[in-house]
Amino acid sequence: MPDTTTSSSSSLQPTIDHAIPSGPGALPPGDPGGLTEQEAAERLKRYGDNALAEHHVGVIERLLHFFWGPIPWMIEIAAILSAALRHWADLAIILTMLIINAGVGFWQEFKADNAVALLKQRLALKARVRRDGVWKDVEARTLVPGDLVLVKLGNIVPADLELSQGTYLTVDQSALTGESLPVDKKVGDEVYSGSIARQGEMSGIVTATGMNTYFGKTAGLVQQASSVSHFQRAVLRIGNFLILTTIGLVLVIALAALFRRDPWVETLEFALILTIASIPVALPAVLSVTMAVGAERLARLKAIVSRLVSIEEMAGMNVLCSDKTGTMTKNELTLGDPEPTPGVTRDELLLVAALASRRDAPDAIDTAILAAAPTADQLAGYRVVDFHPFDPVAKRAEAEVEHDGQRFRVAKGAPQAIAALCTPSESQADTVTAAVERDAARGYRTLAAARRDADGHWRFLGLLPMFDPPRDDCAATIAAIRNMGVDVKMVTGDHEAIAREIAGQLNLGRNIVVADSVFAQGDGPEQSARIVAADGFARVFPEHKFKIVKALQDAGAIVGMTGDGVNDAPALKQADAGIAVSGATDAARAAADLVLTAPGLSVIATAIEEARQIFERMNSYAIYRIAETIRLLLFMTASILVFNFYPVTAVMVVLLALLNDLPIMMIAYDNAPVAEKPVRWDMTRVLTVASVLGVYGVIESFGLFWIARDYLKLEPSVIQPLIFLKLLVSGHMTIYLTRNTGAVWQRPWPSWKLVVPAEATQLIGTLVVVYGWAMTPTGWRLALMVWAYALTSFVVASIVKVATYRLLDHRGTHQARHLRRVEAHVTSA
């Protein structure tokens, strides 16, 4: 049964232009008799098919996309150089990393269906249209503005129509507008393409087709929606930093060698190998695998990831715009406390309401009433002789009932309609009106029930308030999400009174604004401020949701958006983290980045925690990779420039790259802390910490070089393996340093999945140095000395790291205090 207390459907019409143009040369809108086939053919040429336009990306084009960009270009150049120099092991590593990165990204995108294609599936395939004075079935794509179309029970509306003939029609447009119940339509009202007829039968004239329909506008918004991932920006900045640093220092080495007249072939070969070893070959692959492993964990938590980079967005999300119906609430109408009139019992009121409900095929309201009504055994004694289902014109359902040989009639429906049956006194009518208004202010939809006995007079029995209750765990979940630093805002198509009541029950705040009132005055600082300050938005249409998300993003927020209907698809696509909730339509799931398979918001809280752990792993690896590049390049450059000494050979550089990058991918399985607040890529912080660790690594490397050359008086051919072993051992230990901001022994401790591969590669490197594979053997005594030196340096490096973070935190706190003082000064002024 439709909503009987909220405003009429006319107040819910969206602001969308129709396809039929006005002005000179415009086609007439059609007439009640329909068009001729010739007119329809002419208009079809002019307006095109009644279908959604879509851009299809082929499999090859989608795959090639992952091999395009600054970092892939540098990796591909490195692969070409490796092949030219016949360094096949290095070539194999580079190609493996490149393919893994592209493969992971491609597979995740391939699994996500095209949102517009799924929107297209909701369009009706056939339509009943009157042409040449005859009703006929045609393909829906051939409809044109001006056609006369018949819509009856169960039909999907094939285009936007203005109803012209018939008594009534009830349509379910919840997937389009977010209204939680079917809406009554009458002559002159508009029905939208993609909505479903639930009751009645009417005909209407087509006003818009294809992309010009309300449905098409929604699809167009999906196509327009786009957002650049913060993760993609971060990877690009990290990659650019490493690439530019590498190129700059390699050029310095090459110029120095040229100035000293070193053999240019050897110099070029070494420079190229050093470039290949320093380019972040594994960076995209490690980060992609880290997110892919996290996606598998989220799937076990009933959250399916369709776009990998959305995991990083979830970690940084600080605003969550949540749909109300079905997400915050159960999407199940529930009967509140019945309000019987004096002299009427609660059971009597419920009995009459149940008798006026269809028990064999109940709608949402009937189901709620029957759930609270007397038991089936008690109802068994009453026989329904005649039943008239809800009539949108009369606004009531009515039944004739027989019990113990006596017959009486019962009715339930809109309070005004039921009260009119009973011809109440003016004071009684005022009492009913006041009760209905009181319930409406609390967000209730109110029905009334009445009974007519043998005397022929209808007796008003009372009111039945109905509401969609919040989920049992929703208030606690919202509190938990807010404790994580995420602001939750309700976004609903329902009336503001309903939204305000639910928001109050969930402790969301009662600053609920009507969407039209926000966007009616155009863009500006005042509009942005109202959107940011609002606790929720009511009477929202798809274009409103899209604009709300965009405005919050423009204000600097990382926005998550939940939804389940076609109307949510544009906002889901635009949001940094679009979240399709359990039971969402195919279109919503395709537009979303995260699809929940369990109901409610509780899964989101768990997903945020997991996403923040994944972010910490990526942040840890980024610092490690930058520090190692600086450590290797600066040490090599300084050694060559100052001492004219190559501390490692070309073979050692390749071996170092092999032993470093492959096991380090296991950071995807490492234990990681959960940040208390939203996390973002702070490149200043990342580069500062990495640079400090990198420079410290250079100092400790020169310390070992000085001990080996000046104290132990070792030959260069022995010094090189020792330096190689030190770079390997210290490099692997650096990953333990970058896992957190505190001491290395603080929890969470490293996972065995990270420790075992890291230590295994260190052991392999030690054996290579001790027994001299492709280098001078050093023996165990010198190798163990390097291990002792590296472990001592590791302790010092940990102290340096902690001190660096404390300085950064102190500086950040000082800046925040200064900013607050400035803001306070401006406000007071």
XYZ file of N, CA and C in Angstrom, residues 460-600:
423
model
N -15.127 5.017 13.901
C -13.677 5.237 13.844
C -13.036 4.548 15.042
N -12.091 3.621 14.776
C -11.518 2.820 15.852
C -10.157 3.315 16.338
N -9.415 4.008 15.504
C -8.122 4.504 15.965
C -7.085 4.577 14.862
N -5.868 4.915 15.270
C -4.773 5.134 14.335
C -3.702 4.054 14.489
N -3.016 3.799 13.376
C -1.954 2.786 13.339
C -0.680 3.440 12.791
N 0.193 3.925 13.675
C 1.457 4.512 13.188
C 2.425 3.430 12.709
N 3.101 3.710 11.588
C 4.008 2.737 11.011
C 5.341 3.419 10.718
N 6.426 2.656 10.883
C 7.734 3.224 10.625
C 8.695 2.105 10.236
N 9.795 2.535 9.615
C 10.877 1.612 9.260
C 11.938 1.751 10.341
N 12.060 0.780 11.247
C 12.933 0.961 12.416
C 14.410 0.870 12.062
N 15.250 1.532 12.859
C 16.700 1.408 12.648
C 17.158 -0.024 12.912
N 18.257 -0.399 12.287
C 18.847 -1.704 12.568
C 19.330 -1.747 14.020
N 19.293 -2.933 14.583
C 19.617 -3.076 15.996
C 21.031 -2.618 16.326
N 21.968 -2.864 15.390
C 23.367 -2.537 15.673
C 23.812 -1.219 15.065
N 22.855 -0.478 14.455
C 23.258 0.683 13.657
C 23.810 1.809 14.526
N 23.165 2.105 15.650
C 23.634 3.204 16.502
C 25.052 2.928 17.003
N 25.298 1.693 17.439
C 26.631 1.337 17.935
C 27.663 1.393 16.813
N 27.264 0.953 15.617
C 28.188 0.969 14.478
C 28.545 2.398 14.089
N 27.537 3.270 14.046
C 27.796 4.672 13.696
C 28.720 5.311 14.728
N 28.493 5.010 16.008
C 29.373 5.538 17.056
C 30.800 5.038 16.855
N 30.941 3.759 16.492
C 32.277 3.194 16.270
C 32.957 3.858 15.073
N 32.200 4.072 14.006
C 32.760 4.709 12.810
C 33.183 6.142 13.118
N 32.375 6.827 13.915
C 32.727 8.201 14.277
C 33.974 8.235 15.161
N 34.109 7.244 16.014
C 35.315 7.171 16.849
C 36.567 6.972 16.010
N 36.392 6.461 14.792
C 37.517 6.312 13.867
C 37.817 7.603 13.116
N 37.090 8.673 13.436
C 37.333 9.948 12.774
C 36.562 10.143 11.493
N 35.503 9.348 11.288
C 34.695 9.445 10.066
C 33.347 10.078 10.402
N 33.029 11.171 9.736
C 31.741 11.842 9.927
C 30.683 11.130 9.088
N 29.562 10.752 9.708
C 28.507 10.016 9.010
C 27.352 10.963 8.721
N 26.927 11.014 7.462
C 25.811 11.860 7.042
C 24.738 10.991 6.380
N 23.480 11.187 6.786
C 22.366 10.445 6.190
C 21.955 11.102 4.870
N 21.705 10.275 3.867
C 21.227 10.763 2.573
C 20.028 9.906 2.186
N 18.834 10.523 2.089
C 17.633 9.740 1.854
C 16.643 10.487 0.967
N 15.826 9.732 0.259
C 14.770 10.319 -0.551
C 13.505 10.575 0.243
N 13.481 10.145 1.494
C 12.286 10.314 2.317
C 12.133 11.750 2.804
N 10.957 12.004 3.421
C 10.635 13.312 3.958
C 11.576 13.642 5.115
N 11.807 14.952 5.314
C 12.760 15.356 6.352
C 12.303 14.969 7.763
N 10.977 14.886 7.990
C 10.504 14.494 9.322
C 10.925 13.063 9.643
N 10.800 12.185 8.657
C 11.214 10.790 8.842
C 12.723 10.727 9.059
N 13.464 11.449 8.217
C 14.919 11.442 8.333
C 15.366 11.981 9.690
N 14.702 13.043 10.148
C 15.102 13.660 11.419
C 14.847 12.719 12.592
N 13.742 11.992 12.557
C 13.420 11.061 13.641
C 14.430 9.916 13.699
N 14.732 9.328 12.540
C 15.703 8.225 12.518
C 17.082 8.721 12.936
N 17.456 9.911 12.460
C 18.755 10.476 12.828
C 18.852 10.681 14.333
N 17.741 11.107 14.940
C 17.732 11.285 16.386
C 17.911 9.975 17.127
N 17.241 8.931 16.648
C 17.364 7.623 17.291
C 18.784 7.064 17.176
N 19.484 7.438 16.100
C 20.839 6.914 15.871
C 21.928 7.865 16.369
N 21.512 8.961 17.017
C 22.464 9.955 17.537
C 23.324 10.559 16.432
N 22.706 10.736 15.272
C 23.422 11.336 14.146
C 23.429 12.857 14.207
N 22.488 13.425 14.947
C 22.280 14.867 14.914
C 21.042 15.174 14.102
N 20.389 16.269 14.404
C 19.100 16.579 13.773
C 19.181 17.707 12.745
N 20.387 18.066 12.331
C 20.525 19.095 11.295
C 20.329 18.459 9.928
N 19.067 18.110 9.645
C 18.700 17.485 8.370
C 18.181 18.570 7.434
N 18.803 18.708 6.273
C 18.396 19.752 5.336
C 17.753 19.125 4.109
N 16.803 19.852 3.525
C 16.147 19.411 2.288
C 17.085 19.719 1.126
N 17.332 18.733 0.278
C 18.330 18.874 -0.785
C 18.047 20.070 -1.681
N 16.774 20.254 -2.057
C 16.443 21.368 -2.950
C 16.824 22.710 -2.344
N 16.659 22.838 -1.031
C 16.961 24.121 -0.384
C 18.454 24.431 -0.419
N 19.277 23.398 -0.508
C 20.736 23.603 -0.558
C 21.175 24.036 -1.952
N 20.597 23.405 -2.977
C 21.086 23.624 -4.338
C 20.269 24.657 -5.109
N 19.195 25.190 -4.500
C 18.327 26.111 -5.231
C 19.024 27.437 -5.542
N 19.965 27.857 -4.696
C 20.576 29.179 -4.841
C 21.909 29.157 -5.584
N 22.257 28.014 -6.178
C 23.488 27.957 -6.952
C 24.704 27.680 -6.089
N 25.860 27.555 -6.776
C 27.100 27.238 -6.074
C 27.607 28.447 -5.299
N 28.448 28.172 -4.330
C 29.061 29.246 -3.566
C 29.555 28.743 -2.230
N 30.318 29.575 -1.518
C 30.845 29.169 -0.210
C 29.753 28.816 0.784
N 28.624 29.545 0.717
C 27.537 29.284 1.667
C 26.954 27.888 1.451
N 26.775 27.511 0.170
C 26.259 26.172 -0.126
C 27.226 25.104 0.377
N 28.507 25.262 0.114
C 29.501 24.292 0.560
C 29.497 24.178 2.076
N 29.388 25.316 2.770
C 29.380 25.300 4.234
C 28.167 24.559 4.766
N 26.994 24.757 4.142
C 25.775 24.067 4.591
C 25.897 22.554 4.398
N 26.487 22.156 3.273
C 26.643 20.718 2.995
C 27.586 20.087 4.008
N 28.691 20.755 4.286
C 29.668 20.217 5.242
C 29.079 20.142 6.636
N 28.266 21.144 7.014
C 27.733 21.213 8.374
C 26.528 20.298 8.595
N 25.870 19.873 7.526
C 24.633 19.094 7.664
C 24.908 17.709 8.239
N 23.964 17.225 9.049
C 24.027 15.848 9.553
C 23.376 14.873 8.583
N 22.582 15.411 7.675
C 21.923 14.544 6.706
C 21.128 15.354 5.708
N 20.657 14.672 4.664
C 19.927 15.321 3.585
C 18.666 14.518 3.286
N 17.536 15.209 3.124
C 16.257 14.549 2.855
C 15.729 14.997 1.499
N 14.748 14.223 0.991
C 14.139 14.477 -0.328
C 15.239 14.642 -1.387
N 16.107 13.653 -1.439
C 17.286 13.687 -2.298
C 17.024 12.914 -3.583
N 17.421 13.496 -4.716
C 17.357 12.836 -6.010
C 18.778 12.485 -6.465
N 18.915 11.628 -7.503
C 20.256 11.212 -7.933
C 21.211 12.365 -8.197
N 20.710 13.428 -8.875
C 21.620 14.537 -9.154
C 22.050 15.237 -7.866
N 21.164 15.208 -6.848
C 21.540 15.786 -5.555
C 22.654 14.979 -4.899
N 22.508 13.649 -4.902
C 23.526 12.799 -4.284
C 24.882 13.018 -4.946
N 24.850 13.075 -6.257
C 26.083 13.308 -7.020
C 26.722 14.636 -6.613
N 25.890 15.688 -6.516
C 26.408 17.010 -6.181
C 26.888 17.081 -4.739
N 26.212 16.366 -3.840
C 26.631 16.346 -2.433
C 28.025 15.745 -2.316
N 28.228 14.603 -2.975
C 29.546 13.949 -2.938
C 30.606 14.861 -3.540
N 30.287 15.473 -4.683
C 31.254 16.350 -5.362
C 31.600 17.562 -4.496
N 30.590 18.151 -3.836
C 30.835 19.320 -2.988
C 31.722 18.967 -1.802
N 31.492 17.816 -1.199
C 32.318 17.385 -0.080
C 33.758 17.121 -0.528
N 33.907 16.539 -1.728
C 35.252 16.316 -2.268
C 35.961 17.633 -2.532
N 35.219 18.606 -3.077
C 35.808 19.911 -3.354
C 36.235 20.615 -2.067
N 35.551 20.260 -0.966
C 35.909 20.841 0.331
C 37.097 20.135 0.968
N 37.652 19.130 0.288
C 38.847 18.455 0.776
C 38.598 17.131 1.462
N 37.357 16.667 1.479
C 37.044 15.411 2.155
C 37.286 14.226 1.225
N 37.646 13.087 1.826
C 37.651 11.812 1.103
C 36.325 11.144 1.454
N 35.477 10.978 0.452
C 34.070 10.670 0.685
C 33.743 9.220 0.356
N 33.081 8.557 1.288
C 32.483 7.258 1.036
C 30.990 7.436 0.858
N 30.387 6.638 0.004
C 28.958 6.753 -0.269
C 28.356 5.364 -0.317
N 27.291 5.125 0.448
C 26.604 3.845 0.376
C 25.315 4.013 -0.409
N 24.872 2.934 -1.025
C 23.620 2.975 -1.766
C 23.250 1.596 -2.252
N 22.013 1.477 -2.738
C 21.558 0.176 -3.214
C 20.752 0.242 -4.496
N 20.365 1.443 -4.934
C 19.485 1.551 -6.090
C 20.142 2.186 -7.293
N 19.403 2.183 -8.407
C 19.873 2.856 -9.616
C 20.131 4.322 -9.324
N 19.283 4.906 -8.456
C 19.436 6.322 -8.130
C 20.757 6.626 -7.426
N 21.361 5.619 -6.843
C 22.621 5.826 -6.120
C 23.845 5.679 -7.015
N 23.685 5.097 -8.214
C 24.834 4.741 -9.051
C 25.753 5.925 -9.376
N 25.230 7.113 -9.774
C 26.157 8.216 -10.089
C 27.011 8.627 -8.896
N 26.384 8.725 -7.716
C 27.137 9.132 -6.527
C 28.138 8.060 -6.116
N 27.762 6.785 -6.269
C 28.685 5.697 -5.947
C 29.917 5.761 -6.840
N 29.694 6.069 -8.113
C 30.815 6.151 -9.058
C 31.708 7.355 -8.759
N 31.104 8.478 -8.368
C 31.875 9.695 -8.107
C 32.631 9.623 -6.794
N 32.076 8.932 -5.803
C 32.690 8.901 -4.473
C 34.082 8.287 -4.526
N 34.924 8.678 -3.580
C 36.245 8.071 -3.473
C 36.132 6.599 -3.128
N 35.118 6.267 -2.302
C 34.848 4.867 -1.956
C 33.343 4.643 -2.065
N 32.904 4.155 -3.215
C 31.487 3.847 -3.416
C 31.179 2.468 -2.851
N 30.177 2.385 -1.981
C 29.888 1.138 -1.267
C 28.452 0.717 -1.555
N 28.295 -0.387 -2.301
C 26.966 -0.950 -2.559
C 26.617 -1.882 -1.398
N 25.487 -1.611 -0.746
C 25.121 -2.393 0.434
C 24.454 -3.698 0.019
N 24.226 -4.550 0.996
C 23.624 -5.857 0.733
C 22.271 -5.695 0.058
N 22.028 -6.489 -0.979
C 20.760 -6.432 -1.700
C 20.687 -5.331 -2.733
N 21.817 -4.703 -3.063
C 21.827 -3.609 -4.027
C 21.512 -4.114 -5.430
N 21.026 -3.202 -6.271
C 20.758 -3.534 -7.665
C 22.079 -3.773 -8.397
N 21.990 -4.427 -9.547
C 23.189 -4.687 -10.344
C 23.895 -3.390 -10.723
N 23.105 -2.363 -11.046
C 23.699 -1.092 -11.452
C 24.494 -0.466 -10.317
N 23.955 -0.525 -9.102
C 24.660 0.032 -7.943
C 25.934 -0.753 -7.668
N 25.847 -2.089 -7.764
C 27.038 -2.911 -7.497
C 28.127 -2.639 -8.529
N 27.729 -2.424 -9.782
C 28.726 -2.195 -10.830
C 29.389 -0.832 -10.687
N 28.656 0.151 -10.194
C 29.222 1.487 -10.034
C 30.069 1.601 -8.783
N 29.917 0.665 -7.850
C 30.577 0.760 -6.551
C 31.999 0.201 -6.598
N 32.788 0.614 -5.620
C 34.143 0.089 -5.441
C 34.156 -1.081 -4.464
N 33.178 -1.082 -3.560
C 33.094 -2.098 -2.519
C 31.653 -2.575 -2.457
N 31.447 -3.884 -2.506
C 30.099 -4.453 -2.467
C 29.966 -5.274 -1.182
N 29.019 -4.878 -0.336
C 28.804 -5.583 0.924
C 27.814 -6.725 0.716
N 28.120 -7.875 1.265
C 27.212 -9.024 1.152
C 26.500 -9.309 2.468
N 26.782 -8.526 3.502
C 26.070 -8.636 4.777
C 25.316 -7.328 4.993
N 24.121 -7.368 5.582
C 23.306 -6.161 5.726
C 23.871 -5.195 6.755
N 23.475 -3.909 6.608
C 23.831 -2.913 7.601
C 25.201 -2.292 7.400
